[in-house]
Amino acid sequence: MITVRIPTPLRPMTGGKGEVEGTGNSIGELIDQLNVTHPGLKDRICDEQGEIRRFINIYLNEEDIRFLTGKDTPVKDGDEVSIVPAIAGGSMTKLRFHIRFPEEKVPEPIIYQIGHEYQVVTSIRRADVRETTGWMDVEFSGETEEIERAITGLRNKGVLVDPIELNVVE
Amino acid sequence: MDFTEEQIERYSRQIILEQVGGKGQQKLSRAKVLVVGAGGLGSPITLYLGAAGIGTIGLIDGDVVDLSNLQRQVLHTTPHVGVPKVESGRRLLEALNPDVHVKTYQEHINAENIMALLANYDLVLDGSDNFGTRFLVNDACFFAKKPLISGSIFRFEGQLATIKPHEGYPCYRCLYPEPPPAGLVPNCQEAGVLGVLAGTIGILQANEAVKEILEIGDTLADRLLIYDALEMKFRNVGRPKDPRCPLCSAAPTITTLEEHHVSCSV
Amino acid sequence: MQLTINGKPEELQADTIMDVLKHKDVDPHMVAVELNTQIVERDQLETTNVRAGDKIEFLFYMGGGA
Amino acid sequence: MSFSDEQITRYSRHILLPEVGGKGQKKIAQAKVFVVGAGGLGSPVALYLAAAGVGTIGLIDSDVVDRSNLQRQVLHHTPDVGRSKVQSAKEKIFLLNPDVTVETYEDRFTASNAMDYIAPYDVVIDGVDTFPAKFLINDACYFAGKPLIHGGILRFEGRVFSIVPKQSACYRCIFNHPPPPGLVPSCQEAGIIGVVAGIIGTIQATEALKLILGIGDPLTDRILDFDARKTVFREIKTKRNPRCPLCGDHPDITELFEHEHEACQLQTPGAFGIS
């Protein structure tokens, strides 16, 4: 068995685990095998041509495989492989949406509910809510995928959601 | 350079160290360091370098203090929400240690202003929060032949390296040749960071800066330190010079400063 | 024989932990000694034998904080 | 307990971490952490725990701020020289985060008051600079059953590990008792590089937050030693010592006591050739 260290950004594919085990005779085989046990992992590590992405480094026992024989670098039982992507800092996405409420939804604290149901922070930038109609410009911060889930959740509650601008990255 | 009695008292705990001494304290007092970003990493970097008596600290950041910064950016305080970060930082550093000359630049660092800025400093610490700036600072430091201490954080994980290609060591592009393309950038797809992680990585950057200035110890010039705060494990991986590096190899493809604009696509 | 001392492999001749301490010029009162993750009591340093492959850690006192 | 909009914004970077979330932030807001010593280790510990929104931080220290502290004790500023450390610390914490309740005790931590002081708290952090105090904190936490985050620093080196009484190795499992007086520089005479205090202190704060949140692998039964000159962290695995005088099978320590304090004198820095 080969021990593979998974960095934080790829842990959603390993059920949150920071260390998984894999098999194979080379780094390339190991990645293919890992993709069977943890679907989606290979797409994050390799590009469309199957080459390791340039902002991800793989280390075999602390040595960068780019300076060994790349994906063909042989591996054996007991080896430790680390996947180390470039990390930039502690940033996150901010997205703004224009939200319109149908009459029957106006009395409900929908934005509050969304903030509690999903891992997003909501910030109301502009709003006009009256007895029978209402709209708000709301900024969502959080992971892109979680924001998307929150937006789907909003639409399922019967409100109309339109993006205001593509995105704002802090 | 003469120290006053007050200064000798202030720095006594480090002057007493054989590897520092009066001579080392003079080196610290004469050093000029530029800190890119007055945020999560910039806060502990400047606090500890300021306390140690670094002569000149340049602080560049175009942002104002936001309430969501205060979970980790301990250089700023609640009454300073809305105040430019460099201004808030300057006030605190001057209260901490009036010996330190704090120079502030309330602007975003870019390809136009970076070379002129670097000319005034001996050493650069990168505490920026995006890949565009990170690669720009690396390239500019290479052209200006200035040592760079690079730190980055993400959720529970941190990375740290000393970059000195002008002394024969690898640069940041030897490690990662180019920034990730839009849409695949971890920093855009995920969010959140353990506040205190910024503290540990930033202070480790300050430690490397102190060692560079004092010319003591083993540096991180040929390795990358990786920290996992959840597991509480520190690991080193080797960081060789890339003979095909687009920047610092014998046949570079990057010969002038270029700016990468890395953004997220939805 | 080969021992691992503070994480580094070292080649030295020693029968007991005390021999190792003497070889490394460490005053036994300044350290706690760990042999293969088990603390060795100070009164047993001279009677605890070491064997090839043993892992020994010296933990020096570190009392500061303020 | 629910958070205001301002608090949600303030803690958003934590709330957005799946390992923390709103539930975890509530645990942090309800937690009570006792920090013994408002100095080199206590400064970063208090700053980062306060920034994180720890509900109550207890700080005990009988000292006033000395100019020679400012090189590393970043909670205190130059105008604070001569003022009570806990007061100075309380003011800085309030400016950083008014959500945090700071309980200050301008007192020495002794065998007669230790149990009363730590009783209301969930986690204890060692930020003291003498061996007798380090052993006293260890023993008190054992008797009170409180988790302790130990920290120690000397010159360019630092050490940190966590202790869960009766479950993981305690300080006495490793070091039975303090070193003979005069052998190991225990106080300021040896010098300290400021960043070491910062690094060890922030790791202590990280361990405290992990304990409060119940996430990650705690630094129990392993000791983390840091060498700032090499920037190397060494992990030493350990386990409970059956012969430990405190938590072993046949303990001889059954009540709190204080080891004798040794006199501590700083050599005058003037002797170090400063021109």
PDB file of N, CA, C and O in Angstrom, chain A residues 5 7-9 11 18 44 53-55 57 59 62 66-67 82 84-93 95 142-144 148 166-167 169, chain B residues 128-129 131 134 152-155 157 159 174-178 180-181 184 187-191 226 228 231 235-238 240-242 264 266:
ATOM      1  N   ARG A   5      -1.035  11.576   0.696  1.00  0.00           N
ATOM      2  CA  ARG A   5      -1.503  12.723   1.480  1.00  0.00           C
ATOM      3  C   ARG A   5      -2.318  13.652   0.576  1.00  0.00           C
ATOM      4  O   ARG A   5      -1.858  14.075  -0.474  1.00  0.00           O
ATOM      5  N   PRO A   7      -4.345  17.149  -0.029  1.00  0.00           N
ATOM      6  CA  PRO A   7      -4.405  18.522   0.495  1.00  0.00           C
ATOM      7  C   PRO A   7      -5.848  18.956   0.733  1.00  0.00           C
ATOM      8  O   PRO A   7      -6.781  18.365   0.160  1.00  0.00           O
ATOM      9  N   THR A   8      -6.032  19.967   1.533  1.00  0.00           N
ATOM     10  CA  THR A   8      -7.377  20.427   1.888  1.00  0.00           C
ATOM     11  C   THR A   8      -8.294  20.635   0.681  1.00  0.00           C
ATOM     12  O   THR A   8      -9.437  20.192   0.706  1.00  0.00           O
ATOM     13  N   PRO A   9      -7.824  21.282  -0.416  1.00  0.00           N
ATOM     14  CA  PRO A   9      -8.759  21.553  -1.523  1.00  0.00           C
ATOM     15  C   PRO A   9      -9.318  20.286  -2.167  1.00  0.00           C
ATOM     16  O   PRO A   9     -10.374  20.338  -2.791  1.00  0.00           O
ATOM     17  N   ARG A  11      -9.928  17.429  -0.483  1.00  0.00           N
ATOM     18  CA  ARG A  11     -10.538  16.520   0.494  1.00  0.00           C
ATOM     19  C   ARG A  11     -12.027  16.259   0.286  1.00  0.00           C
ATOM     20  O   ARG A  11     -12.523  15.227   0.729  1.00  0.00           O
ATOM     21  N   GLY A  18      -7.486  13.264   5.075  1.00  0.00           N
ATOM     22  CA  GLY A  18      -6.223  13.879   4.699  1.00  0.00           C
ATOM     23  C   GLY A  18      -5.205  12.860   4.237  1.00  0.00           C
ATOM     24  O   GLY A  18      -4.156  13.201   3.726  1.00  0.00           O
ATOM     25  N   ARG A  44      -9.147  16.685 -10.951  1.00  0.00           N
ATOM     26  CA  ARG A  44      -8.596  17.820 -10.225  1.00  0.00           C
ATOM     27  C   ARG A  44      -7.081  17.841 -10.334  1.00  0.00           C
ATOM     28  O   ARG A  44      -6.466  18.894 -10.281  1.00  0.00           O
ATOM     29  N   ARG A  53      -1.480  18.829 -13.678  1.00  0.00           N
ATOM     30  CA  ARG A  53      -1.648  20.276 -13.819  1.00  0.00           C
ATOM     31  C   ARG A  53      -0.420  21.007 -13.276  1.00  0.00           C
ATOM     32  O   ARG A  53       0.189  20.566 -12.311  1.00  0.00           O
ATOM     33  N   ARG A  54      -0.127  22.140 -13.890  1.00  0.00           N
ATOM     34  CA  ARG A  54       1.130  22.833 -13.570  1.00  0.00           C
ATOM     35  C   ARG A  54       1.094  23.531 -12.213  1.00  0.00           C
ATOM     36  O   ARG A  54       2.135  23.930 -11.715  1.00  0.00           O
ATOM     37  N   PHE A  55      -0.095  23.683 -11.633  1.00  0.00           N
ATOM     38  CA  PHE A  55      -0.135  24.307 -10.311  1.00  0.00           C
ATOM     39  C   PHE A  55      -0.308  23.258  -9.224  1.00  0.00           C
ATOM     40  O   PHE A  55      -0.601  23.570  -8.074  1.00  0.00           O
ATOM     41  N   ASN A  57       1.805  20.005  -7.540  1.00  0.00           N
ATOM     42  CA  ASN A  57       3.026  19.213  -7.498  1.00  0.00           C
ATOM     43  C   ASN A  57       2.768  17.926  -6.751  1.00  0.00           C
ATOM     44  O   ASN A  57       1.969  17.891  -5.810  1.00  0.00           O
ATOM     45  N   TYR A  59       4.799  14.804  -4.768  1.00  0.00           N
ATOM     46  CA  TYR A  59       6.079  14.452  -4.158  1.00  0.00           C
ATOM     47  C   TYR A  59       6.078  12.976  -3.783  1.00  0.00           C
ATOM     48  O   TYR A  59       5.120  12.484  -3.182  1.00  0.00           O
ATOM     49  N   GLU A  62       8.983  13.091  -0.381  1.00  0.00           N
ATOM     50  CA  GLU A  62       9.544  14.447  -0.278  1.00  0.00           C
ATOM     51  C   GLU A  62      10.314  14.911  -1.519  1.00  0.00           C
ATOM     52  O   GLU A  62      10.882  15.993  -1.534  1.00  0.00           O
ATOM     53  N   ARG A  66       8.492  15.845 -10.798  1.00  0.00           N
ATOM     54  CA  ARG A  66       8.880  16.513 -12.051  1.00  0.00           C
ATOM     55  C   ARG A  66      10.374  16.340 -12.293  1.00  0.00           C
ATOM     56  O   ARG A  66      10.849  16.416 -13.413  1.00  0.00           O
ATOM     57  N   PHE A  67      11.127  16.180 -11.181  1.00  0.00           N
ATOM     58  CA  PHE A  67      12.577  16.046 -11.317  1.00  0.00           C
ATOM     59  C   PHE A  67      12.995  14.582 -11.221  1.00  0.00           C
ATOM     60  O   PHE A  67      14.164  14.265 -11.183  1.00  0.00           O
ATOM     61  N   SER A  82       2.756  12.782  -1.674  1.00  0.00           N
ATOM     62  CA  SER A  82       2.027  13.992  -1.256  1.00  0.00           C
ATOM     63  C   SER A  82       1.585  14.771  -2.478  1.00  0.00           C
ATOM     64  O   SER A  82       2.354  14.944  -3.419  1.00  0.00           O
ATOM     65  N   VAL A  84       0.504  18.446  -3.542  1.00  0.00           N
ATOM     66  CA  VAL A  84       0.621  19.793  -2.973  1.00  0.00           C
ATOM     67  C   VAL A  84       0.270  20.848  -4.022  1.00  0.00           C
ATOM     68  O   VAL A  84       1.078  21.137  -4.899  1.00  0.00           O
ATOM     69  N   PRO A  85      -0.932  21.402  -3.977  1.00  0.00           N
ATOM     70  CA  PRO A  85      -1.284  22.453  -4.930  1.00  0.00           C
ATOM     71  C   PRO A  85      -0.785  23.815  -4.459  1.00  0.00           C
ATOM     72  O   PRO A  85      -0.536  24.007  -3.271  1.00  0.00           O
ATOM     73  N   ALA A  86      -0.628  24.723  -5.395  1.00  0.00           N
ATOM     74  CA  ALA A  86      -0.307  26.096  -5.025  1.00  0.00           C
ATOM     75  C   ALA A  86      -1.491  26.661  -4.249  1.00  0.00           C
ATOM     76  O   ALA A  86      -2.642  26.431  -4.621  1.00  0.00           O
ATOM     77  N   ILE A  87      -1.228  27.360  -3.159  1.00  0.00           N
ATOM     78  CA  ILE A  87      -2.325  28.041  -2.468  1.00  0.00           C
ATOM     79  C   ILE A  87      -2.018  29.525  -2.388  1.00  0.00           C
ATOM     80  O   ILE A  87      -0.870  29.928  -2.280  1.00  0.00           O
ATOM     81  N   ALA A  88      -3.069  30.296  -2.501  1.00  0.00           N
ATOM     82  CA  ALA A  88      -2.862  31.731  -2.683  1.00  0.00           C
ATOM     83  C   ALA A  88      -2.999  32.526  -1.401  1.00  0.00           C
ATOM     84  O   ALA A  88      -2.367  33.538  -1.211  1.00  0.00           O
ATOM     85  N   GLY A  89      -3.841  32.115  -0.527  1.00  0.00           N
ATOM     86  CA  GLY A  89      -4.132  32.921   0.647  1.00  0.00           C
ATOM     87  C   GLY A  89      -5.531  32.589   1.080  1.00  0.00           C
ATOM     88  O   GLY A  89      -6.112  31.641   0.586  1.00  0.00           O
ATOM     89  N   GLY A  90      -6.081  33.335   1.995  1.00  0.00           N
ATOM     90  CA  GLY A  90      -7.418  32.995   2.467  1.00  0.00           C
ATOM     91  C   GLY A  90      -8.492  33.814   1.785  1.00  0.00           C
ATOM     92  O   GLY A  90      -9.027  34.744   2.351  1.00  0.00           O
ATOM     93  N   SER A  91      -8.798  33.472   0.565  1.00  0.00           N
ATOM     94  CA  SER A  91      -9.785  34.259  -0.170  1.00  0.00           C
ATOM     95  C   SER A  91     -11.081  33.494  -0.361  1.00  0.00           C
ATOM     96  O   SER A  91     -11.154  32.319  -0.117  1.00  0.00           O
ATOM     97  N   MET A  92     -12.058  34.180  -0.839  1.00  0.00           N
ATOM     98  CA  MET A  92     -13.285  33.485  -1.195  1.00  0.00           C
ATOM     99  C   MET A  92     -14.120  34.290  -2.170  1.00  0.00           C
ATOM    100  O   MET A  92     -13.830  35.432  -2.471  1.00  0.00           O
ATOM    101  N   THR A  93     -15.140  33.625  -2.656  1.00  0.00           N
ATOM    102  CA  THR A  93     -15.972  34.220  -3.683  1.00  0.00           C
ATOM    103  C   THR A  93     -17.072  35.075  -3.074  1.00  0.00           C
ATOM    104  O   THR A  93     -17.608  34.751  -2.028  1.00  0.00           O
ATOM    105  N   LEU A  95     -20.682  36.748  -4.553  1.00  0.00           N
ATOM    106  CA  LEU A  95     -21.579  36.829  -5.706  1.00  0.00           C
ATOM    107  C   LEU A  95     -22.788  37.669  -5.323  1.00  0.00           C
ATOM    108  O   LEU A  95     -23.295  37.561  -4.210  1.00  0.00           O
ATOM    109  N   GLY A 142     -19.019  32.825   0.101  1.00  0.00           N
ATOM    110  CA  GLY A 142     -18.867  31.422   0.455  1.00  0.00           C
ATOM    111  C   GLY A 142     -18.236  30.674  -0.681  1.00  0.00           C
ATOM    112  O   GLY A 142     -17.757  31.262  -1.641  1.00  0.00           O
ATOM    113  N   GLU A 143     -18.219  29.361  -0.565  1.00  0.00           N
ATOM    114  CA  GLU A 143     -17.692  28.547  -1.640  1.00  0.00           C
ATOM    115  C   GLU A 143     -18.661  28.621  -2.809  1.00  0.00           C
ATOM    116  O   GLU A 143     -19.870  28.645  -2.620  1.00  0.00           O
ATOM    117  N   THR A 144     -18.106  28.609  -4.020  1.00  0.00           N
ATOM    118  CA  THR A 144     -18.946  28.726  -5.205  1.00  0.00           C
ATOM    119  C   THR A 144     -20.039  27.658  -5.212  1.00  0.00           C
ATOM    120  O   THR A 144     -21.214  27.949  -5.450  1.00  0.00           O
ATOM    121  N   GLU A 148     -24.056  28.152  -5.067  1.00  0.00           N
ATOM    122  CA  GLU A 148     -24.970  27.591  -6.065  1.00  0.00           C
ATOM    123  C   GLU A 148     -26.092  26.793  -5.415  1.00  0.00           C
ATOM    124  O   GLU A 148     -27.252  26.878  -5.816  1.00  0.00           O
ATOM    125  N   LEU A 166     -21.120  39.021 -12.899  1.00  0.00           N
ATOM    126  CA  LEU A 166     -20.567  37.665 -12.896  1.00  0.00           C
ATOM    127  C   LEU A 166     -20.025  37.279 -11.528  1.00  0.00           C
ATOM    128  O   LEU A 166     -20.437  36.321 -10.935  1.00  0.00           O
ATOM    129  N   ASN A 167     -19.126  38.033 -11.030  1.00  0.00           N
ATOM    130  CA  ASN A 167     -18.670  37.753  -9.675  1.00  0.00           C
ATOM    131  C   ASN A 167     -17.722  38.830  -9.195  1.00  0.00           C
ATOM    132  O   ASN A 167     -17.243  39.643  -9.952  1.00  0.00           O
ATOM    133  N   VAL A 169     -14.325  38.835  -6.794  1.00  0.00           N
ATOM    134  CA  VAL A 169     -13.411  38.012  -6.008  1.00  0.00           C
ATOM    135  C   VAL A 169     -12.628  38.923  -5.086  1.00  0.00           C
ATOM    136  O   VAL A 169     -12.026  39.882  -5.531  1.00  0.00           O
TER     137      VAL A 169
ATOM    138  N   SER B 128       0.158  38.330   0.396  1.00  0.00           N
ATOM    139  CA  SER B 128      -0.981  38.654  -0.461  1.00  0.00           C
ATOM    140  C   SER B 128      -1.942  37.474  -0.511  1.00  0.00           C
ATOM    141  O   SER B 128      -1.611  36.375  -0.095  1.00  0.00           O
ATOM    142  N   ASP B 129      -3.130  37.729  -1.022  1.00  0.00           N
ATOM    143  CA  ASP B 129      -4.151  36.685  -0.951  1.00  0.00           C
ATOM    144  C   ASP B 129      -4.618  36.245  -2.328  1.00  0.00           C
ATOM    145  O   ASP B 129      -5.702  35.708  -2.468  1.00  0.00           O
ATOM    146  N   PHE B 131      -3.276  34.784  -6.504  1.00  0.00           N
ATOM    147  CA  PHE B 131      -2.178  34.260  -7.309  1.00  0.00           C
ATOM    148  C   PHE B 131      -1.553  35.331  -8.190  1.00  0.00           C
ATOM    149  O   PHE B 131      -0.349  35.318  -8.433  1.00  0.00           O
ATOM    150  N   ARG B 134       0.908  37.106  -6.143  1.00  0.00           N
ATOM    151  CA  ARG B 134       1.961  36.181  -5.721  1.00  0.00           C
ATOM    152  C   ARG B 134       3.014  35.974  -6.828  1.00  0.00           C
ATOM    153  O   ARG B 134       4.212  36.013  -6.574  1.00  0.00           O
ATOM    154  N   SER B 152       1.600  31.301   2.432  1.00  0.00           N
ATOM    155  CA  SER B 152       0.211  31.277   1.991  1.00  0.00           C
ATOM    156  C   SER B 152      -0.607  30.349   2.878  1.00  0.00           C
ATOM    157  O   SER B 152      -0.073  29.425   3.492  1.00  0.00           O
ATOM    158  N   ILE B 153      -1.896  30.645   2.941  1.00  0.00           N
ATOM    159  CA  ILE B 153      -2.768  29.886   3.844  1.00  0.00           C
ATOM    160  C   ILE B 153      -4.067  29.556   3.145  1.00  0.00           C
ATOM    161  O   ILE B 153      -4.514  30.272   2.243  1.00  0.00           O
ATOM    162  N   PHE B 154      -4.648  28.465   3.563  1.00  0.00           N
ATOM    163  CA  PHE B 154      -5.902  28.032   2.971  1.00  0.00           C
ATOM    164  C   PHE B 154      -6.581  27.086   3.948  1.00  0.00           C
ATOM    165  O   PHE B 154      -6.025  26.033   4.265  1.00  0.00           O
ATOM    166  N   ARG B 155      -7.740  27.485   4.432  1.00  0.00           N
ATOM    167  CA  ARG B 155      -8.481  26.664   5.408  1.00  0.00           C
ATOM    168  C   ARG B 155      -7.639  26.287   6.633  1.00  0.00           C
ATOM    169  O   ARG B 155      -7.478  27.056   7.522  1.00  0.00           O
ATOM    170  N   GLU B 157      -4.488  24.814   6.192  1.00  0.00           N
ATOM    171  CA  GLU B 157      -3.199  24.434   5.658  1.00  0.00           C
ATOM    172  C   GLU B 157      -2.372  25.655   5.278  1.00  0.00           C
ATOM    173  O   GLU B 157      -2.906  26.630   4.764  1.00  0.00           O
ATOM    174  N   GLN B 159       1.614  27.116   3.634  1.00  0.00           N
ATOM    175  CA  GLN B 159       2.870  26.833   2.938  1.00  0.00           C
ATOM    176  C   GLN B 159       3.829  27.994   3.149  1.00  0.00           C
ATOM    177  O   GLN B 159       3.407  29.144   3.249  1.00  0.00           O
ATOM    178  N   CYS B 174       9.826  27.909 -10.106  1.00  0.00           N
ATOM    179  CA  CYS B 174      10.430  26.571 -10.155  1.00  0.00           C
ATOM    180  C   CYS B 174       9.492  25.582  -9.461  1.00  0.00           C
ATOM    181  O   CYS B 174       9.470  24.397  -9.776  1.00  0.00           O
ATOM    182  N   LEU B 175       8.763  26.085  -8.489  1.00  0.00           N
ATOM    183  CA  LEU B 175       7.832  25.248  -7.726  1.00  0.00           C
ATOM    184  C   LEU B 175       6.519  25.102  -8.489  1.00  0.00           C
ATOM    185  O   LEU B 175       6.022  24.001  -8.714  1.00  0.00           O
ATOM    186  N   TYR B 176       5.949  26.228  -8.852  1.00  0.00           N
ATOM    187  CA  TYR B 176       4.715  26.248  -9.643  1.00  0.00           C
ATOM    188  C   TYR B 176       4.956  27.191 -10.827  1.00  0.00           C
ATOM    189  O   TYR B 176       5.038  28.407 -10.626  1.00  0.00           O
ATOM    190  N   PRO B 177       5.092  26.646 -12.044  1.00  0.00           N
ATOM    191  CA  PRO B 177       5.506  27.473 -13.188  1.00  0.00           C
ATOM    192  C   PRO B 177       4.541  28.618 -13.494  1.00  0.00           C
ATOM    193  O   PRO B 177       4.955  29.668 -13.962  1.00  0.00           O
ATOM    194  N   GLU B 178       3.258  28.412 -13.277  1.00  0.00           N
ATOM    195  CA  GLU B 178       2.304  29.473 -13.608  1.00  0.00           C
ATOM    196  C   GLU B 178       1.085  29.366 -12.689  1.00  0.00           C
ATOM    197  O   GLU B 178       0.846  28.323 -12.084  1.00  0.00           O
ATOM    198  N   PRO B 180      -2.782  28.943 -11.496  1.00  0.00           N
ATOM    199  CA  PRO B 180      -3.848  28.085 -11.998  1.00  0.00           C
ATOM    200  C   PRO B 180      -4.771  28.868 -12.918  1.00  0.00           C
ATOM    201  O   PRO B 180      -4.954  30.076 -12.741  1.00  0.00           O
ATOM    202  N   PRO B 181      -5.342  28.218 -13.931  1.00  0.00           N
ATOM    203  CA  PRO B 181      -6.289  28.914 -14.804  1.00  0.00           C
ATOM    204  C   PRO B 181      -7.605  29.199 -14.073  1.00  0.00           C
ATOM    205  O   PRO B 181      -7.893  28.590 -13.045  1.00  0.00           O
ATOM    206  N   LEU B 184     -10.286  26.799 -11.886  1.00  0.00           N
ATOM    207  CA  LEU B 184      -9.670  25.661 -11.209  1.00  0.00           C
ATOM    208  C   LEU B 184      -8.900  26.104  -9.978  1.00  0.00           C
ATOM    209  O   LEU B 184      -8.165  25.358  -9.390  1.00  0.00           O
ATOM    210  N   ASN B 187      -8.508  28.825  -4.393  1.00  0.00           N
ATOM    211  CA  ASN B 187      -8.911  29.947  -3.550  1.00  0.00           C
ATOM    212  C   ASN B 187     -10.233  30.545  -4.010  1.00  0.00           C
ATOM    213  O   ASN B 187     -10.889  31.235  -3.267  1.00  0.00           O
ATOM    214  N   CYS B 188     -10.618  30.286  -5.244  1.00  0.00           N
ATOM    215  CA  CYS B 188     -11.895  30.807  -5.705  1.00  0.00           C
ATOM    216  C   CYS B 188     -13.031  29.846  -5.392  1.00  0.00           C
ATOM    217  O   CYS B 188     -14.166  30.254  -5.267  1.00  0.00           O
ATOM    218  N   GLN B 189     -12.702  28.565  -5.348  1.00  0.00           N
ATOM    219  CA  GLN B 189     -13.783  27.597  -5.202  1.00  0.00           C
ATOM    220  C   GLN B 189     -14.118  27.299  -3.754  1.00  0.00           C
ATOM    221  O   GLN B 189     -15.147  26.728  -3.466  1.00  0.00           O
ATOM    222  N   GLU B 190     -13.234  27.594  -2.872  1.00  0.00           N
ATOM    223  CA  GLU B 190     -13.476  27.242  -1.496  1.00  0.00           C
ATOM    224  C   GLU B 190     -13.311  28.507  -0.646  1.00  0.00           C
ATOM    225  O   GLU B 190     -12.862  29.516  -1.124  1.00  0.00           O
ATOM    226  N   ALA B 191     -13.661  28.406   0.586  1.00  0.00           N
ATOM    227  CA  ALA B 191     -13.620  29.620   1.381  1.00  0.00           C
ATOM    228  C   ALA B 191     -13.287  29.317   2.826  1.00  0.00           C
ATOM    229  O   ALA B 191     -13.319  28.191   3.258  1.00  0.00           O
ATOM    230  N   ILE B 226       5.305  22.692   4.806  1.00  0.00           N
ATOM    231  CA  ILE B 226       3.853  22.548   4.702  1.00  0.00           C
ATOM    232  C   ILE B 226       3.302  22.269   6.094  1.00  0.00           C
ATOM    233  O   ILE B 226       3.806  21.408   6.809  1.00  0.00           O
ATOM    234  N   ASP B 228      -0.136  21.472   8.444  1.00  0.00           N
ATOM    235  CA  ASP B 228      -1.537  21.087   8.541  1.00  0.00           C
ATOM    236  C   ASP B 228      -1.970  21.275   9.990  1.00  0.00           C
ATOM    237  O   ASP B 228      -1.568  20.514  10.871  1.00  0.00           O
ATOM    238  N   GLU B 231      -4.153  18.344  11.666  1.00  0.00           N
ATOM    239  CA  GLU B 231      -3.369  17.186  12.108  1.00  0.00           C
ATOM    240  C   GLU B 231      -2.226  17.614  13.028  1.00  0.00           C
ATOM    241  O   GLU B 231      -1.586  16.782  13.644  1.00  0.00           O
ATOM    242  N   ARG B 235       5.592  19.394   7.589  1.00  0.00           N
ATOM    243  CA  ARG B 235       6.389  18.548   6.709  1.00  0.00           C
ATOM    244  C   ARG B 235       7.240  19.421   5.805  1.00  0.00           C
ATOM    245  O   ARG B 235       6.856  20.532   5.464  1.00  0.00           O
ATOM    246  N   ASN B 236       8.390  18.883   5.415  1.00  0.00           N
ATOM    247  CA  ASN B 236       9.256  19.561   4.462  1.00  0.00           C
ATOM    248  C   ASN B 236       9.251  18.780   3.171  1.00  0.00           C
ATOM    249  O   ASN B 236       9.328  17.558   3.207  1.00  0.00           O
ATOM    250  N   VAL B 237       9.156  19.446   2.047  1.00  0.00           N
ATOM    251  CA  VAL B 237       9.419  18.758   0.783  1.00  0.00           C
ATOM    252  C   VAL B 237      10.539  19.514   0.071  1.00  0.00           C
ATOM    253  O   VAL B 237      10.699  20.728   0.233  1.00  0.00           O
ATOM    254  N   GLY B 238      11.311  18.754  -0.714  1.00  0.00           N
ATOM    255  CA  GLY B 238      12.435  19.337  -1.431  1.00  0.00           C
ATOM    256  C   GLY B 238      11.943  20.280  -2.518  1.00  0.00           C
ATOM    257  O   GLY B 238      10.851  20.108  -3.054  1.00  0.00           O
ATOM    258  N   PRO B 240      13.752  21.694  -5.708  1.00  0.00           N
ATOM    259  CA  PRO B 240      14.933  21.896  -6.550  1.00  0.00           C
ATOM    260  C   PRO B 240      14.737  23.038  -7.544  1.00  0.00           C
ATOM    261  O   PRO B 240      13.606  23.474  -7.791  1.00  0.00           O
ATOM    262  N   LYS B 241      15.846  23.517  -8.100  1.00  0.00           N
ATOM    263  CA  LYS B 241      15.791  24.530  -9.146  1.00  0.00           C
ATOM    264  C   LYS B 241      15.341  23.839 -10.427  1.00  0.00           C
ATOM    265  O   LYS B 241      15.816  22.761 -10.766  1.00  0.00           O
ATOM    266  N   ASP B 242      14.395  24.442 -11.131  1.00  0.00           N
ATOM    267  CA  ASP B 242      13.876  23.836 -12.354  1.00  0.00           C
ATOM    268  C   ASP B 242      14.719  24.310 -13.544  1.00  0.00           C
ATOM    269  O   ASP B 242      14.717  25.502 -13.861  1.00  0.00           O
ATOM    270  N   CYS B 264     -12.474  33.983 -11.063  1.00  0.00           N
ATOM    271  CA  CYS B 264     -13.289  32.773 -11.056  1.00  0.00           C
ATOM    272  C   CYS B 264     -14.376  32.888 -12.105  1.00  0.00           C
ATOM    273  O   CYS B 264     -14.924  33.949 -12.325  1.00  0.00           O
ATOM    274  N   VAL B 266     -18.155  31.389 -13.124  1.00  0.00           N
ATOM    275  CA  VAL B 266     -19.256  30.721 -12.432  1.00  0.00           C
ATOM    276  C   VAL B 266     -19.839  29.666 -13.375  1.00  0.00           C
ATOM    277  O   VAL B 266     -20.149  29.979 -14.502  1.00  0.00           O
TER     278      VAL B 266
END
